[in-house]
Each structure stands twice: as structure tokens, then as C-alpha cells.
Amino acid sequence: MSENLSLDKLSEQQEAAIEYMEGPVLVLAGAGCGKTQLITHKYARLYNKDREKYSTMLAVALTNKAADEMRDRIAYAIGSDPSNNLKGMWVGTFYSQCNRILLKEKAAIGITGDYVIYDSEDQCRLIRHILNDMKLYEALYKGVASKISYFKSSLLTPDELFSTYNNFDFDEKLLKVYVRYQDEMRRTNALDYDDLISYTIRLFEENPDILNKYREIFSYILVDEFQDTSYAQYQFLKLLATNNILVAGDDDQTIYKSRDFESENILAKFEADFDNARLMRLEQSFRCTQNILKVSGSVISKNTYRKQKILWTDKQSGEKVCHYWFMAEEDEAKYIAKNIKDLYLKGNYAYSDIAILYRVNLQSRVIEEALKNERIPFKVIGSSMIYHKRETKDLISYLRLMWNKDDNVSIRWIINQPNRGITVNTLNKIENEAKKEGISIYKAIVKLCAAKGLSTSVKEKLNNFIALLDLLSENKSITLSEAIKLVGTHTSYIEALDENALNDISEIMFRSGNLPLGEFLSDVSLTTTNDDVRGMSCVSLMTLYNVKGMEFPVVFISGLEDGLIPYFKATETSEELDEERRLFYLGMTRARDILFMTGAKKRRLYAKFQNQEPSRFLKDIPKDCCLWIEKNAIPANVASKAQPQPQQPVEFPYNTGCRVKHPKWGVGVIRDCYGEKNDIKVTVNFPNVGVKRLALKYANLEKI
DNA sequence: ACAATTTTTGTTTTT
DNA sequence: CAAAAATTGT
């Protein structure tokens, strides 16, 4: 799964980009051309050349996972010298590194106290509240949230928008929501993701001395996946960098672009802004075979706006890329499972070498079934998110309030959780007070309790709540597990949880119980728990989005049908279509050796069956580069009668991985066990002889 | 005010 | 189909 770790082998182009120190560099790198390798090596090379100067370089990646991998590979490349202070390295995402800067320097821009970071779910809750309060159609919250986020990531303030759009039929209501949102965030002492970047920019702009300090610290700046950099992130880089920057990206691999409005071509902007920038290309793919390169290239070349790249490789032409068309999704899934089994039994590929990709998560169901039937181990990646479950969110709300009592979103969430008998009526009074005075809900409650106008019984309830919050927030410098215990002893909320929720919470404790509360809270917002598949011997199932940055020797892309790839909701504009094509391209170029593409005519989406047509993108593939195979319908009665028994109860004497001894071939490892009760066959991998398939009755195997 | 029932909705996803 | 939202009934 990880890219080739043959660290010493760098291509001439990579070498040139590493050694070039005369000015800014834009590296345009194709899929699998060693872009990340280039970055980690440049880091290591500079570091080893002059530790004094280059021990605090800034290196940013798009996701935590990518950043972690970058950090690991840098550590590997500079060697495991204990004097290397890896923890102090400025390697991470834009957001985490900005957060780090802000925590150090927040006083300079007037952030007092401990802010909380709102994730997109918190943002949505707040926006729904605002829409509701302004008597606007609440169901629009998602669209509103993404537009506000777009404004913020483009560094457009409401004022600027007012003056720019004054005379157009621009949505004035949207701007009012934006203003309200910003106001509420300020009162609540919360920052959203975009704020982390824009506040840092403001910090630098208003405090030249601080900016200069960080210009010193960041003696060189390295940026991975540069094509996905937002305007704000780019401004951040522009403030910090002069000649000491290298950015690397591939415009063919942007997959989060068209969701916002039109966005400028960031690659072109870099070349324009850094006028002495040098463009370098990495076009030698170390990953894909010639055939895969040819097929994927023919698809991506149909995109309208892109930098032309001509990828080439030293590798063999390899297996032909195959496209299979089935009559039903079950047949498709069965074929994939059977094919994986065959690949595995032949012994050239382990299960962990194989990935199955799809456009939407619900496609995994059928495939999972088929894999279970073939007894193939697998893992579905990216479908469970522990921190987004309801019960966990409740707990996190409490923890956040311990940290920052002004957190309105959290206070609204748990004010009646467990039920404290505070009525809607009272809540409205509190909201009005907070709005009128421009203060947080917590402060509004305190104020109302001190004044007259509320009945004593209501006041008592509110005072109890306030007392609880005060008690909880008394001591902030505690660890997460202490904090959770505190919440447990002072509220009845944990008692009411079911087993699953308790399991989730103990998992959180297990994972980060020792972290200081504040650190845990920013971690929760800034990092998603990505299930790591490294080292596990199972097939990986995931969406095309999730596979970004990975590679597998064997890749199956399923559901190559119009409506799925491209997705039916993204076929209106040519930008949307281009993005779907890039997504498809991304999936294809994950494959090192073998690429299968499959589709099915009959597919069930939600409740109804649909007749699908093969993906329109397949037309872009020249007929001679690809093997086209159409599986005809198996007569229904034969098909349904042939396979209905789950046939699970057959017990096999050997498990995969167990070691055996053969009279002739010596010691081997069982890879698989299958067949009928009285005719069990095994596949054994003998290190000296190779993979053998044996009939158990005649083989005389001995368990060791 | 809260539980039970009916209606609606439905991509992907990072921070 | 299944979860979330909206509506109705007690």
C-alpha cells in the first residue's frame, strides 16, 4: 500500500527539484510519480545539510493521514537519531499548524480565554439555529453553510460582499445570515476551520514582527497536494514565503473543487504571483503499468481545463485492463469476490494488495455479502465515525463547556440533556437576552438569574445548571479521563447510556485518556479517526474519495455505470462532469499492476430497482487498450437454485496462517482451505517451492 | 410536554 | 431500505 520505499532511487527530475534552491518551485507531478517522496527527501536533504537552519521547516499536507505519513517518511529518511526533535517539527495540515500558531500568539489579536474549534457539524447546528431564528427556511442550512464557508475561505468579509454585490440581485438574506453567524461565533468564543486560517493571516498582517519571526522559523516551506489549496491557505503561504518554497500538485487529482463556486486555477496563480517561480515536471510514473497509464490517460485527456502531462513508465505493459458488464449487481459482486479468490490462490497477491472502489458507500453492501460467501477477509474503510455519533457528541459538548462556558452550540445541545425541566419558553427568554446584550447564553442565564422577572422555581433550575457548569469548569488543566469522570459524577447523563455508547466512550478514553483536556478538544475537531489498514491482511473496500493518496497492486472499480460514475447529481455542468472524471481517473491510477472495472445493468438504489447503462466515460477508452467482456444473463431459475445455501457449516481443519510440514516440501504456511467435506483442498505457501494446491487426503500434512 | 406515527429524504468528504 | 424530520395524538 505504501509507495516504494526504495528511498535511494530518485529520478533525475526529482533530484533536480530537490537540489534547486534558487527560488520558488512549482512541481507538476502525475499520479504515482513520487511527489510525496520528493517532498520528504527535500526535507531530509536540507535537514541533514544544515540542521541549525533547517530544523524548523514548514511542511503541509491536505489531510491528517497524509501529514502523518509525511512525518513518518521524513523521520525514516533523516534516520532515527534520537537528537532529532520530531515532535517540534512543523509538519501537519494547514489547520493544525495555524492552530498551533494561534495558540502561541492569540493574545496579539485579542483572543482571550480558551477558544473551541467548531467542526462542520457544529457550524451546521449554529446555522440552523440562526435560520430558524430569522424565520428563514431551515432546510437550506447545508447550502448556506457551504456558501459561508466559501466566503470565508476566500477571505471575503460581509462588508466586502455588501459593497461588491450591492447592485446585483445578490442574496441579501444570505449575507445577513453570514453577519449573524460571525457575530454568534465571536460571542461564543469559537473558531471554525476557516477562522483558523484567516485569523492567522490577520495576525501576520497586523503584527509584522510576529510575521517576521515565523518567516525566520520557516526556513523552507514544502506543500503537498497544492492543487487543493484554498485561497486563504494560499494567502497564508504567500505571506510567509519568498524564495524558499516548493509546492507540488497535480491538477488532475482535484476532487473537492466544483462543489464550491468557480475557483481560480491555483497553479496558474502561483506562477503569476511568484514571478521567478520555476516549473518542474515529474512525468515518470513509478506506479502504474503502461496499460493502466494508457487507459487512464485516455480518460483524463477529455477534461477541458488541465495542464497537459505526458506520463510514461519503465514498467512492463502488464495485464490488460478489463471491463466487465453484468446483468445484476449480485453477479458483479460475485465475480469480484471469485476473482480475488483466484488471485489470492495463485499466490502472487495477498489480500492486503487488493482494493475494491466504488462511488457511494451503499454499494459496499452487496460486495460485502459476496466476500463473506467466499470467506475473504475485508475491511470497509471510512464508514464509521465515532466522534460523530450522538452520544459521543453529548459528551464532547460537556467537555467543551468545561473548557469554554460560552460555547453556545454545546450549551443548547445539553441544556436539557438530561432533562432539567427548562421549558421552551424560558429558553426563548434566554436567547432573547443573549441576542439583545450581545453575550453568550451562559452569561445571559447568569444575568437573568440576578435580575427579577423569572419565577423562583425557574431560577432554581437555571442556577443549578449554572452551578454545574461552574463546578465542572473549575479546573481546566486536567486530563481527558479525569474530565470524563467529573462529568460522570456530576450529571446523571452517563448512567443513561446504552452499552454501545459506553463502548464508544471507553474507546475514546483508551485512545486519548492521558491527553490534557484542551489538547484532546482540538484533536477531536482537527483530526478524524482514519482506520489504518496497514499491516492487516484483508481486502480494502472504500469510496473513490477515500483512496486518494494510496496505491494497491490490484484495484477493482465497481459500479461503472451512468448515474454512479458520473454520479447522477453531478452531470449538469461541465465542471461537475470534469470532477467526476478526475475521480474516476484517481481511482484508475491507484493500481500498480492490475485494474478491473465492472458494472451491472440491474442495480437497487434505495428502494427501487434501476436499469443502468455503462458509464459514458468508458467511451473515451480506445477499444484496443482494454478487454471488454459482457457476461450474459444466467437463466433466472438456474442462477437462483444454484447458489442459495449459505454453506457455512463446513469446518476446516486448518486456518489460514497456520504452519504445516509436508514430507517432500518441508515447512509451509496455509493460505487457504476450501472444498467439500470429504474432499478438502488446501493452498500452502512453501517458501522454497512456491504456492501449491493440495488435496488434504493425499498430502500427509503435519500440523506444527 | 412528550411519545407515537407518518412523511421525507437520500453523494462524496477534509479540516 | 433506513434514518431523520415533521406531524399528530394523548
Short mmCIF file of N, CA and C (backbone and C1' of nucleotides) in Angstrom, two decimals, chain A residues 64 95 120 259 359 419 528 545 567, chain B residues 1-2 9-15:
data_model
loop_
_atom_site.label_atom_id
_atom_site.label_comp_id
_atom_site.label_asym_id
_atom_site.label_seq_id
_atom_site.Cartn_x
_atom_site.Cartn_y
_atom_site.Cartn_z
N ASN A 64 -4.82 14.80 7.63
CA ASN A 64 -4.01 14.30 8.73
C ASN A 64 -3.26 13.05 8.34
N TYR A 95 -4.52 23.55 8.88
CA TYR A 95 -5.35 23.88 10.04
C TYR A 95 -4.61 23.63 11.34
N SER A 120 -17.69 20.98 11.12
CA SER A 120 -18.79 21.35 10.21
C SER A 120 -20.16 21.03 10.79
N ARG A 259 -17.45 21.69 -6.00
CA ARG A 259 -18.52 21.81 -5.01
C ARG A 259 -18.74 23.26 -4.63
N ARG A 359 -18.37 4.39 -5.90
CA ARG A 359 -18.67 5.81 -5.80
C ARG A 359 -19.40 6.15 -4.50
N ASN A 419 -32.78 15.75 31.07
CA ASN A 419 -33.84 16.73 31.21
C ASN A 419 -33.75 17.49 32.52
N THR A 528 -9.68 13.42 12.13
CA THR A 528 -10.69 12.37 12.06
C THR A 528 -9.98 11.04 12.27
N TYR A 545 -13.24 8.56 -3.16
CA TYR A 545 -12.69 9.71 -2.45
C TYR A 545 -11.64 9.25 -1.44
N TYR A 567 -21.82 10.49 -11.14
CA TYR A 567 -22.97 10.44 -10.27
C TYR A 567 -24.09 11.30 -10.84
P DA B 1 -44.68 22.99 27.29
"O5'" DA B 1 -44.70 21.52 27.95
"C5'" DA B 1 -43.81 21.09 28.90
"C4'" DA B 1 -43.83 19.59 28.77
"C3'" DA B 1 -42.69 19.04 27.92
"O3'" DA B 1 -42.19 17.88 28.58
"C1'" DA B 1 -44.77 18.34 27.02
P DC B 2 -40.90 17.21 28.12
"O5'" DC B 2 -41.46 15.88 27.47
"C5'" DC B 2 -42.29 15.02 28.24
"C4'" DC B 2 -42.92 14.01 27.32
"C3'" DC B 2 -41.93 13.27 26.42
"O3'" DC B 2 -42.12 11.88 26.61
"C1'" DC B 2 -43.75 14.08 25.16
P DT B 9 -38.40 16.14 1.05
"O5'" DT B 9 -36.93 15.57 1.20
"C5'" DT B 9 -36.36 15.48 2.50
"C4'" DT B 9 -35.26 14.45 2.47
"C3'" DT B 9 -34.54 14.35 1.12
"O3'" DT B 9 -33.22 14.82 1.31
"C1'" DT B 9 -35.05 12.19 2.02
P DG B 10 -32.29 15.12 0.08
"O5'" DG B 10 -31.27 13.91 0.14
"C5'" DG B 10 -31.01 13.30 1.41
"C4'" DG B 10 -30.27 12.02 1.14
"C3'" DG B 10 -29.68 11.99 -0.26
"O3'" DG B 10 -28.38 11.45 -0.17
"C1'" DG B 10 -31.10 10.14 0.03
P DT B 11 -27.03 12.13 0.11
"O5'" DT B 11 -26.48 12.36 -1.35
"C5'" DT B 11 -26.35 11.36 -2.21
"C4'" DT B 11 -25.15 10.52 -2.15
"C3'" DT B 11 -24.25 10.59 -0.93
"O3'" DT B 11 -23.54 9.37 -0.84
"C1'" DT B 11 -23.23 11.68 -2.74
P DT B 12 -22.56 9.02 0.36
"O5'" DT B 12 -21.23 9.74 -0.07
"C5'" DT B 12 -20.30 9.02 -0.87
"C4'" DT B 12 -19.17 9.93 -1.26
"C3'" DT B 12 -18.44 10.54 -0.07
"O3'" DT B 12 -17.38 9.66 0.28
"C1'" DT B 12 -18.79 12.13 -1.84
P DT B 13 -17.08 9.41 1.81
"O5'" DT B 13 -16.05 10.56 2.16
"C5'" DT B 13 -15.17 11.09 1.19
"C4'" DT B 13 -14.68 12.43 1.70
"C3'" DT B 13 -14.66 12.49 3.21
"O3'" DT B 13 -13.30 12.36 3.62
"C1'" DT B 13 -15.68 14.46 2.28
P DT B 14 -12.90 12.21 5.11
"O5'" DT B 14 -11.87 13.40 5.23
"C5'" DT B 14 -11.05 13.76 4.13
"C4'" DT B 14 -10.44 15.11 4.42
"C3'" DT B 14 -10.45 15.46 5.89
"O3'" DT B 14 -9.11 15.45 6.37
"C1'" DT B 14 -11.29 17.28 4.56
P DT B 15 -8.88 15.42 7.93
"O5'" DT B 15 -8.92 16.97 8.27
"C5'" DT B 15 -8.03 17.83 7.57
"C4'" DT B 15 -8.35 19.27 7.95
"C3'" DT B 15 -8.52 19.50 9.44
"O3'" DT B 15 -7.63 20.50 9.85
"C1'" DT B 15 -10.35 20.40 8.23
#
